[in-house]
XYZ file of C-alpha atoms in Angstrom:
114
model
C 6.563 -9.084 2.545
C 8.364 -6.668 0.059
C 10.576 -4.057 1.858
C 8.141 -3.032 4.416
C 10.870 -4.626 6.989
C 14.457 -4.382 7.129
C 15.187 -7.973 8.041
C 18.774 -7.209 9.206
C 17.299 -4.904 11.848
C 14.486 -7.123 13.005
C 16.736 -9.853 13.349
C 19.182 -8.011 15.376
C 16.536 -7.024 17.693
C 15.781 -10.558 18.012
C 19.412 -11.649 18.364
C 19.749 -8.864 21.111
C 16.494 -9.012 23.020
C 15.347 -12.413 22.431
C 12.622 -13.742 19.984
C 10.158 -13.671 22.909
C 10.652 -10.253 23.948
C 10.491 -9.195 20.285
C 7.041 -11.021 19.985
C 5.745 -8.945 22.896
C 7.284 -5.747 21.546
C 5.507 -6.209 18.185
C 2.216 -7.114 19.925
C 2.413 -3.919 21.965
C 3.223 -2.049 18.462
C 0.209 -3.508 16.968
C -1.514 -2.097 20.146
C -0.397 1.093 20.115
C 0.284 2.142 16.596
C -3.481 2.589 15.573
C -3.500 5.336 18.518
C -0.754 6.927 17.309
C -2.066 7.151 13.897
C -5.483 8.295 15.180
C -3.801 11.027 17.289
C -1.912 11.979 14.408
C -5.264 12.445 12.256
C -6.696 14.331 15.270
C -3.852 16.772 15.654
C -4.324 17.681 12.112
C -8.162 18.059 12.264
C -7.559 20.167 15.377
C -4.633 22.267 14.063
C -2.596 21.169 16.816
C 1.107 21.281 15.689
C 3.017 20.168 18.556
C 0.631 17.167 19.023
C 0.861 16.278 15.523
C 4.788 16.227 15.744
C 4.673 14.085 18.883
C 2.427 11.626 17.126
C 4.494 11.386 14.074
C 7.850 11.193 16.112
C 6.311 8.292 18.173
C 5.411 6.243 15.323
C 8.528 6.899 13.565
C 10.719 5.853 16.627
C 8.686 2.817 17.039
C 8.804 1.678 13.559
C 12.768 1.942 13.415
C 12.946 -0.444 16.316
C 11.571 -3.196 14.087
C 13.165 -2.042 10.796
C 9.845 -0.764 9.410
C 12.053 1.835 7.281
C 9.646 2.936 4.828
C 6.886 3.647 7.716
C 9.381 5.329 9.722
C 10.536 7.452 6.700
C 6.871 8.530 5.979
C 6.475 9.280 9.656
C 9.579 11.436 9.930
C 8.404 13.394 6.878
C 5.337 14.284 8.867
C 7.162 14.945 11.985
C 9.558 17.304 10.202
C 6.996 19.135 7.847
C 4.632 19.577 10.486
C 1.190 21.012 9.888
C 0.983 22.730 6.141
C -1.543 24.848 4.632
C -2.453 22.165 2.443
C -4.862 20.075 4.802
C -5.911 17.827 1.942
C -2.129 17.175 1.484
C -1.573 16.449 4.943
C -4.569 14.101 5.007
C -3.587 12.203 2.063
C 0.036 11.945 3.642
C -1.715 10.355 6.769
C -3.691 8.028 4.429
C -0.387 7.100 2.819
C 1.134 6.582 6.305
C -1.946 4.289 7.317
C -1.308 2.141 4.329
C 2.490 1.734 5.009
C 1.674 0.788 8.501
C -0.925 -1.956 7.205
C 2.051 -3.221 4.840
C 4.553 -3.217 7.955
C 1.857 -4.897 10.207
C 1.459 -7.603 7.869
C 5.203 -8.175 7.434
C 5.684 -8.217 11.149
C 2.746 -10.578 11.672
C 4.404 -12.987 9.363
C 7.862 -12.596 10.875
C 6.242 -12.945 14.543
C 4.537 -15.960 13.623
C 7.545 -17.445 11.941
C-alpha cells in the first residue's frame, strides 16, 4: 500500500462515518474519479482553464476525504498551476496523476475489502 493512503485519516473517517458508509463513499469515488480524470484531460485538450481547475479541485477534495494525500497533492498542483503553455508537460502531469490514482485506488480497495 505504501504511502498512497494516510491510514490515520482513513481510520478516522471510518470511526466518524462508520465502516459501511465509508465503503459506499469509496465505491462512489471509484465511479466518479475516472470521469474527473477524463474531464481534466478533456479540458487540457480544449484549453478550458476553468474546467481544468474545477476537475483538479474536485479530484483533490475527494482524495483528501480518504487520506489519499499524494493524489490530492498532485491534483492541487494542477489546480493551482492551471493550464500552462507547456501542453506536453500538462499531459505528463495528468499521466502521473492517473498513475497516482491507480495506486490510491488499489490501496483503497485493499482497505475496503479488509
